[in-house]
XYZ file of C-alpha atoms in Angstrom:
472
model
C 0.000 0.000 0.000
C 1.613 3.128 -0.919
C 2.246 5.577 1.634
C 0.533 8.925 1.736
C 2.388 12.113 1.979
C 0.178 14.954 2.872
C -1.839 14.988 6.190
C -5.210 16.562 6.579
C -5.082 19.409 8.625
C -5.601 18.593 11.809
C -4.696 19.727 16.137
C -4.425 17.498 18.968
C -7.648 17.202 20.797
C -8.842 20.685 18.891
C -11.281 21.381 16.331
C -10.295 23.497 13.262
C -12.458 25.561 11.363
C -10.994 26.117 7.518
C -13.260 28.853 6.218
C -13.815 29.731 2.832
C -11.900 31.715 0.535
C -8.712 34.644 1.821
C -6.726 33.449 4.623
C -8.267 30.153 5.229
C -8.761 28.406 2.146
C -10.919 25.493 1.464
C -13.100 23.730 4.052
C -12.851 20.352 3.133
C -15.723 17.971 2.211
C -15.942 14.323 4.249
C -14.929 12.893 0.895
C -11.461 15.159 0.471
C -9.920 13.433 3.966
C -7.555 11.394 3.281
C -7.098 9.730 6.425
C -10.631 9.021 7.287
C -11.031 5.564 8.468
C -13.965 3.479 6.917
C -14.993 2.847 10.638
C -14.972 6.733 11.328
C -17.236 7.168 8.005
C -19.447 4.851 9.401
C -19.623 6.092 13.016
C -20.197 9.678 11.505
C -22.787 8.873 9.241
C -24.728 6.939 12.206
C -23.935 9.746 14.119
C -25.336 12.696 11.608
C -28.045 10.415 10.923
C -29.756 9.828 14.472
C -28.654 13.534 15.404
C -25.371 12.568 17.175
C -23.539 15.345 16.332
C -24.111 18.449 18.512
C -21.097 20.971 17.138
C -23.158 21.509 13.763
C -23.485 25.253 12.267
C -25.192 26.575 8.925
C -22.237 27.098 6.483
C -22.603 30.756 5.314
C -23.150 31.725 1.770
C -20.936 35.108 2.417
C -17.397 36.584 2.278
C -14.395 35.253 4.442
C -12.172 37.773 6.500
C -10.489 37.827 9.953
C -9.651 40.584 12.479
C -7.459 40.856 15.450
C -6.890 44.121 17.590
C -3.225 46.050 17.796
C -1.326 46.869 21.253
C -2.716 50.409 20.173
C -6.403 49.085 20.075
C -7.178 49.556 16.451
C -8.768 46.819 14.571
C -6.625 45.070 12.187
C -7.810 42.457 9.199
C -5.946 39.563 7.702
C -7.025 38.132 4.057
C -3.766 36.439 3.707
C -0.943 34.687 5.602
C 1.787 37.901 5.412
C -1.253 39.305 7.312
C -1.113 37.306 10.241
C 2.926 37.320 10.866
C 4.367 38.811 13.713
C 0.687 38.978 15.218
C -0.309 41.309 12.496
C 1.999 43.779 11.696
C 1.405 43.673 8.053
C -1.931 43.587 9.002
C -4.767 46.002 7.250
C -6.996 48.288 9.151
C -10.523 49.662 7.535
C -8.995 52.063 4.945
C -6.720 49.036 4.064
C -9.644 46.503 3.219
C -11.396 49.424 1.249
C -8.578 49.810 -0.941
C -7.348 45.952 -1.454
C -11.010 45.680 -2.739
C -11.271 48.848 -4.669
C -12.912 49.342 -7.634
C -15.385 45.805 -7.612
C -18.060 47.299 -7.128
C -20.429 45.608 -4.879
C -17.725 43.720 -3.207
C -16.119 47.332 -2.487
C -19.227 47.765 -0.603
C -19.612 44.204 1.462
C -15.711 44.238 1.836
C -15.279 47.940 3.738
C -18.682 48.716 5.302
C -18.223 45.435 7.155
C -14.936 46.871 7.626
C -16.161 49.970 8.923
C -18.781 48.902 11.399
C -16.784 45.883 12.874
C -14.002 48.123 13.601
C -16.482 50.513 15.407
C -18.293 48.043 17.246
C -15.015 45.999 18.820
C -13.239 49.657 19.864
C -16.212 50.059 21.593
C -14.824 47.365 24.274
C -13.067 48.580 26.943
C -9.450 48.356 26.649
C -9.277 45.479 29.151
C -11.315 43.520 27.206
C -10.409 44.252 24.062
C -6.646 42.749 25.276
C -8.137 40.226 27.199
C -10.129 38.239 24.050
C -6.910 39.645 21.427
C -3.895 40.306 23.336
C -0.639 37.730 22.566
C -0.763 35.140 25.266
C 1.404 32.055 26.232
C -0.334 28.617 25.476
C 0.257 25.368 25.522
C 0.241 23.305 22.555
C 1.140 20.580 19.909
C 4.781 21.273 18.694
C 5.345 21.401 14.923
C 7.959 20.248 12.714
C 11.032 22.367 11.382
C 8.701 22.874 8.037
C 5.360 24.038 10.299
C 3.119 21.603 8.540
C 3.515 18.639 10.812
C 2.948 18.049 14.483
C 6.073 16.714 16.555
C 5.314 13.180 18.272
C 6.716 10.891 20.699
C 7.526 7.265 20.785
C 3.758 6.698 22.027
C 2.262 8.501 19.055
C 1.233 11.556 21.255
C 1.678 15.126 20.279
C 5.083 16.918 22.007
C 3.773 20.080 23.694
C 5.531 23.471 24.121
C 4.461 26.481 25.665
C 4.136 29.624 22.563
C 2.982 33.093 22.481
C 0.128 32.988 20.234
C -2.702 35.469 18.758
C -6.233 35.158 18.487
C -7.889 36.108 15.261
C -11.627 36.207 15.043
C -12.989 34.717 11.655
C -16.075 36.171 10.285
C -18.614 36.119 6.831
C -19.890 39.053 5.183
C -23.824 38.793 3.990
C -24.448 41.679 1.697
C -27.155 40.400 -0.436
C -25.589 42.104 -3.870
C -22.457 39.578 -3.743
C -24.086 35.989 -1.968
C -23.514 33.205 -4.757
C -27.085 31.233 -4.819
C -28.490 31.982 -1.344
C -30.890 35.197 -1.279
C -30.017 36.432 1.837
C -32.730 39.738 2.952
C -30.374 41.167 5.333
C -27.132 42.312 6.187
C -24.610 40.514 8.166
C -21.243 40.298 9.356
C -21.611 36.202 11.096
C -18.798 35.549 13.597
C -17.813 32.202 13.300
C -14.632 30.904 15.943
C -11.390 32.137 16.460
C -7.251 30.535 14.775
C -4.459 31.460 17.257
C -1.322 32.118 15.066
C 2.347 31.834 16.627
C 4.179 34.910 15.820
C 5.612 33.167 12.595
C 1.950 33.096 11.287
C 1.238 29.193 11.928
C -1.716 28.132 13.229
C -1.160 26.577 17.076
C -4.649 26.698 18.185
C -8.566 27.170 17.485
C -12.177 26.495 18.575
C -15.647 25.952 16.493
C -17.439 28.255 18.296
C -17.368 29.869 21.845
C -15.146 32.612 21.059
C -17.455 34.310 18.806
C -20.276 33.891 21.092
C -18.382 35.600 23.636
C -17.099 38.457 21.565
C -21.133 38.831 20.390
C -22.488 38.951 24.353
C -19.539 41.350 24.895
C -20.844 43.792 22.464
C -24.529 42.701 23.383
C -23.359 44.321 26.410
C -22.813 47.600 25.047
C -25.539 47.720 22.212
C -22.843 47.613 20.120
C -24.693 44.512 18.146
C -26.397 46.742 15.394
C -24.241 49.250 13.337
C -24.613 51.711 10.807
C -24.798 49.063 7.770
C -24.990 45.763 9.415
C -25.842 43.506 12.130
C -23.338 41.485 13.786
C -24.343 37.759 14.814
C -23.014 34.564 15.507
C -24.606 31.076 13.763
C -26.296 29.342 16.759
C -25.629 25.471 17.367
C -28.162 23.570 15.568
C -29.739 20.277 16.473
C -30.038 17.320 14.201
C -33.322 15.994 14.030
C -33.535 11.669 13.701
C -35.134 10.989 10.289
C -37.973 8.892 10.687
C -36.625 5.902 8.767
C -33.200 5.889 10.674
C -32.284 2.214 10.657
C -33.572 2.005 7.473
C -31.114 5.032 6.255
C -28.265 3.887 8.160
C -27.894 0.088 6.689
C -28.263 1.486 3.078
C -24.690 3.562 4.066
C -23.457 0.949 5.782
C -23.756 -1.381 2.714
C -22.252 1.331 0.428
C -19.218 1.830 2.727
C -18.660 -1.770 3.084
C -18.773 -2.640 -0.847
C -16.485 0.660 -1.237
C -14.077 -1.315 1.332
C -14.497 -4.639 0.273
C -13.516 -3.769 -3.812
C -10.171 -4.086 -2.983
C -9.876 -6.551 -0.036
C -9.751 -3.330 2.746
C -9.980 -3.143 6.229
C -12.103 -0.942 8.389
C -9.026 0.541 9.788
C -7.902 1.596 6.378
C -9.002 5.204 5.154
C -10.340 6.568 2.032
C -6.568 7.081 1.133
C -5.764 3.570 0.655
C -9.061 3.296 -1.363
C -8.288 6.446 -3.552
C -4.709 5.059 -3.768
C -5.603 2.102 -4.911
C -8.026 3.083 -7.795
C -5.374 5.286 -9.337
C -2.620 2.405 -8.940
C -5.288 -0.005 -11.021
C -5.924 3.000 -13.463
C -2.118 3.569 -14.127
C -1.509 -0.882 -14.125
C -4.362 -0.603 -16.616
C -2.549 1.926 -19.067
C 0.679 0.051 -19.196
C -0.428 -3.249 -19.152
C -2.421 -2.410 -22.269
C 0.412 -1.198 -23.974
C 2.904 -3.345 -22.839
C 4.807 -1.765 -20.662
C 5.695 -2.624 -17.007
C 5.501 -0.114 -14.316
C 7.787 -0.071 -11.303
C 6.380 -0.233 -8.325
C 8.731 3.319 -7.499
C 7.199 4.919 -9.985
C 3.291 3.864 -9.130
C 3.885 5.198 -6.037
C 5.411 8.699 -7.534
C 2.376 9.260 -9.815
C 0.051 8.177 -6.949
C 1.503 11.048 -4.944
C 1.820 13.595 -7.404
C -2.338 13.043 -8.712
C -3.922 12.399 -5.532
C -1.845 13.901 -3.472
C -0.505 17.008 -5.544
C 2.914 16.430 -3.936
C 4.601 17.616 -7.400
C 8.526 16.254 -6.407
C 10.089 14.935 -8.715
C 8.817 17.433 -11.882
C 6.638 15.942 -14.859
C 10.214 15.298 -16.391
C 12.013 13.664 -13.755
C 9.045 11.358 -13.949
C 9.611 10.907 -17.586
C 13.265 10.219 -17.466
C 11.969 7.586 -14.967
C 10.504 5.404 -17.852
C 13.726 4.594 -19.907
C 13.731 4.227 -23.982
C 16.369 1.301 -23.192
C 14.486 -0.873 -21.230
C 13.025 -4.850 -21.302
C 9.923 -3.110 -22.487
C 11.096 -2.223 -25.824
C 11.649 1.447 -26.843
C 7.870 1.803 -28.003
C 5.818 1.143 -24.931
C 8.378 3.479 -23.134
C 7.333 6.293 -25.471
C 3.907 5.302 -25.335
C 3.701 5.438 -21.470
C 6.013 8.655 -21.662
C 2.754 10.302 -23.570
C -0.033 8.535 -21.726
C 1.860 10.212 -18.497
C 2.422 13.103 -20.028
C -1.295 13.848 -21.158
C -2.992 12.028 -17.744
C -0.872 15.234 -15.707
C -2.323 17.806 -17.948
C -4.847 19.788 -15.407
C -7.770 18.823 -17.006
C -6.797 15.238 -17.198
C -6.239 15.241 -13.691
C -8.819 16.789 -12.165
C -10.955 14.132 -13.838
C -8.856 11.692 -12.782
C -9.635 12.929 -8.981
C -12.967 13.214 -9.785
C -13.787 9.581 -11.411
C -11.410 8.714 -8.184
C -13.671 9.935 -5.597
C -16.912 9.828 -7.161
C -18.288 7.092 -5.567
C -17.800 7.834 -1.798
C -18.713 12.057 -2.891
C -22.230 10.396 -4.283
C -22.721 8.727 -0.892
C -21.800 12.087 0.754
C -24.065 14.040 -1.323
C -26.895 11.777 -0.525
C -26.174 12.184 3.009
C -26.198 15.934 2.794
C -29.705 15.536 0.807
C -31.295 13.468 3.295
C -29.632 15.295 6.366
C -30.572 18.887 5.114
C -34.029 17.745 3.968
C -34.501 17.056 8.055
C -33.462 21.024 8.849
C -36.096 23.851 9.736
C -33.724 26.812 10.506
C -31.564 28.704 8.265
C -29.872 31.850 8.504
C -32.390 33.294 5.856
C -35.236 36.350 7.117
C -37.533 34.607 4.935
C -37.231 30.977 3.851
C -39.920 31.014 2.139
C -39.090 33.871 0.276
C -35.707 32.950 -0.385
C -36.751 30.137 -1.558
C -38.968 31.116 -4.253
C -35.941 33.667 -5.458
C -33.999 29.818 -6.007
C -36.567 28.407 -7.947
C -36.811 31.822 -10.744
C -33.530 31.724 -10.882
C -33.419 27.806 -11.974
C -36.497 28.442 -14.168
C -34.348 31.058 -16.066
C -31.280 29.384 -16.065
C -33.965 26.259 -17.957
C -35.382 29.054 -19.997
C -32.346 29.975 -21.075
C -30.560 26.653 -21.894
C -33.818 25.466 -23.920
C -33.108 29.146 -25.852
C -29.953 28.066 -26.833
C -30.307 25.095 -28.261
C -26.568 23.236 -27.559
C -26.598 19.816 -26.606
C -23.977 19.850 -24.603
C -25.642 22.860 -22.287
C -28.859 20.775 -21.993
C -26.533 17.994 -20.751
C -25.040 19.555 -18.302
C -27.783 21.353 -17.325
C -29.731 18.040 -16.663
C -27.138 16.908 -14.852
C -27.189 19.395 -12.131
C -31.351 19.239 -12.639
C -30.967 15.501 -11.228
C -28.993 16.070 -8.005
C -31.589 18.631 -7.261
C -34.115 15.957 -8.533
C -32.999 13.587 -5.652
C -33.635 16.034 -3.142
C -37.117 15.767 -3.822
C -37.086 18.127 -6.648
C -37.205 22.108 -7.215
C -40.025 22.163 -4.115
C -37.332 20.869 -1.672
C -34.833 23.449 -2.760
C -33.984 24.997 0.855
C -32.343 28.433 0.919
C -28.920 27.018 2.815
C -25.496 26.369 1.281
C -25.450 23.641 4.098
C -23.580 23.225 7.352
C -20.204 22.357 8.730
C -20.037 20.390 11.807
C -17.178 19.006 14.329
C -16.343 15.234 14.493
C -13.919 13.034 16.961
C -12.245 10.225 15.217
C -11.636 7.301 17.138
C -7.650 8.211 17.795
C -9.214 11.557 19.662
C -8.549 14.020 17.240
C -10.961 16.342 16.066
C -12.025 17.315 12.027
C -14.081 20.032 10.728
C -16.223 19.340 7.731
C -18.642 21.132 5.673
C -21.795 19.166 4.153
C -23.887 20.834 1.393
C -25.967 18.087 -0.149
C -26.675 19.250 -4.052
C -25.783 22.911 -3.261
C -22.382 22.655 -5.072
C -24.460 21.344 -7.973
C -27.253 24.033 -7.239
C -24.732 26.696 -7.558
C -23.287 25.479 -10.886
C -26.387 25.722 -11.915
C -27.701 29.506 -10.936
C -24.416 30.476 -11.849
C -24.104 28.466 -15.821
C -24.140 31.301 -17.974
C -22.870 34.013 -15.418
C -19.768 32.186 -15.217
C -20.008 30.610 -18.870
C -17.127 31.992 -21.091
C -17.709 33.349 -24.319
């Protein structure tokens, strides 16, 4: 079994929240973690299923930023990591935000309003406070490797701790109506989500899911600082999984899935979805040599297996080549050959369908999952459901309207395609106005993972957004 190289993001004994977009990237989907376990997948599925899981928040359809406060008290923003080092002094304050997002019109509006009134509202704290929730302070926590990306462990497998200085930075989305993607939010926003303590080399030593925020929004509660000159601030309250009706029912239909994912290639339930991915692509690359003759060292699977589902892109495209010698028992042929089928399968197309095909299976399970869970859910961050929801459904009927206008094939396919994920979520009726929800879950080894889970909204978006997005 070929050994992965990257880790998914994780902190001893300490959720992580990876927010959208600007500093913090990509929130990863169950389906992208690598090191999943098939017996975690099928504890957490139980677990979302019969309304196990209790750390569960409405993923916001808005725009990612985070702010800290200076030894001066002025509010300072971060959208990147230069942002964050040396606890901010790079750091950008109101006037800053305005002009990184100059001239984009309504995102010049979400991105320095919010600016504006967040900045306002947290200077109203009194300086105690204000150094008490953002002021460095000494912690103890999981030491990291001489590259920062790892986490230093002893001979029992537990984390090394060390005592650092580190920084709070309070994460937040802005909901200005003009720039949300799908959802039709009525109102204005800025949602505080959790806080990411950096060390003062900008790495991330420490975070929570949710209390900070809540405290910083009963701290300006306090002072009626809560509703500003363009926005209301707000946290995302907890919510609670309802049980679906037919839980049994639902939960051996995922069990069988997972176990037929598992069994394909003679896994264990202590292997993760890792070894599964790693395995398909090893099959798919034995497949393309074998067929032309050629035979593939077991170095080199493991190379290519790395470099397409891992991205880890050492040695180059043409290292890798020189790896599959003209001289060899394989005759000078099938070397070219394999050089080219290589060659084309890196291209970035090629691979992202090679990820995709890859995956596809255990996302379809997920996507179900997110279906069924989200078709259980009353509350969402929306004024007016209702309302919003009928704003979803025009906008589908004119993105139909349109497609049927055009008359290319290939638009009516796709289109279809994104019509049938919303089809198995009981249709355009069910359409609820909520990108989905992100939620906290401890593996069995203790650590704790941060996921999102959006049912058919990725395919929902795609599909509002077709010929906004569609190039010329």
């Amino acid at each position: 079994m070929v050994k992965l190289t990257n880790t998914f993001s994780q902190y001893n004994k300490n959720p992580l929240v990876l927010l959208e977009g600007g500093l913090y990237g990509h929130m990863s989907h169950i389906w992208e973690d690598h090191e999943l376990t098939f017996t975690d997948l099928s504890d957490m599925i139980d677990s979302l299923l019969s309304g196990g899981i209790e750390s569960i928040k409405e993923k916001v359809d808005g725009q990612a930023l985070a702010c800290s406060m200076d030894m001066e008290g002025n509010v300072i923003f971060a959208r990147n990591k230069g942002h964050i080092k040396n606890f901010g002094e790079k750091a950008l304050k109101w006037e800053g935000v305005q002009e990184t997002f100059a001239d984009r019109g309504d995102l010049t509006n979400a991105f320095s309003f919010a600016a504006q009134d967040l900045s306002k509202a947290l200077c109203s704290l009194d300086r105690d406070v204000q150094e008490l929730r953002f002021g460095p302070y000494d912690a103890k926590v999981p030491k990291l490797s001489a590259n920062g990306k790892d986490i230093v462990k002893d001979r029992n497998g537990d984390p090394v701790m060390e005592t650092v200085k580190i920084k709070r930075w309070l994460n937040f989305e802005i909901v200005w109506p003009e720039t949300t993607n799908v959802v039709p939010y009525n109102h204005r926003l800025i949602v505080l989500h959790n806080y990411d303590a950096f060390d003062i080399e900008g790495r991330r030593r420490e975070s929570d899911f949710n209390d900070f925020a809540e405290t910083i929004r009963q701290d300006l509660e306090r002072i009626n600082k809560l509703v500003q000159k363009r926005f209301t601030i707000s946290t995302v309250p907890l919510m609670k999984l309802p049980q679906p009706r037919s839980f049994e029912n639902s939960k051996e239909s995922y069990i069988v899935r997972i176990n037929k994912l598992r069994d394909e290639f003679r896994l264990t339930d202590e292997n993760t979805l890792g070894d599964y991915y790693s395995v398909k692509i090893k099959n798919k690359i034995l497949e393309a040599a074998t067929s032309i003759g050629y035979s593939v060292s077991e170095s080199l699977l493991d190379i290519l297996i790395n470099r397409w589902l891992n991205a880890v892109k050492s040695p180059s495209i043409r290292e890798i080549e020189k790896m599959v010698p003209f001289d060899d028992d394989n005759g000078g042929s099938a070397a070219v050959t394999f050089r080219g089928w290589i060659k084309s399968t890196d291209a970035k197309d090629m691979q992202k369908k090679l990820l995709s095909d890859t995956r596809g299976e255990v996302k379809d399970m997920v996507i179900d999952l997110g279906i069924e869970v989200m078709g259980n859910l009353a509350d969402f961050l929306a004024l007016n459901p209702s309302e919003s929801t009928n704003q979803i459904r025009a906008a589908i009927d004119k993105v139909i309207k349109q497609t049927e206008a055009t008359g290319n094939a290939e638009y009516t396919r796709q289109i279809e395609k994104y019509l049938e994920t919303i089809h198995k979520a009981g249709g355009i009726d069910k359409v609820v106005p909520s990108e989905g929800f992100t939620f906290s879950y401890r593996k069995k080894n203790g650590e704790y993972a941060v996921y999102k889970l959006v049912g058919g909204f990725s395919d929902l978006n795609n599909l509002i957004g077709f010929f906004k997005y569609k190039r010329a």
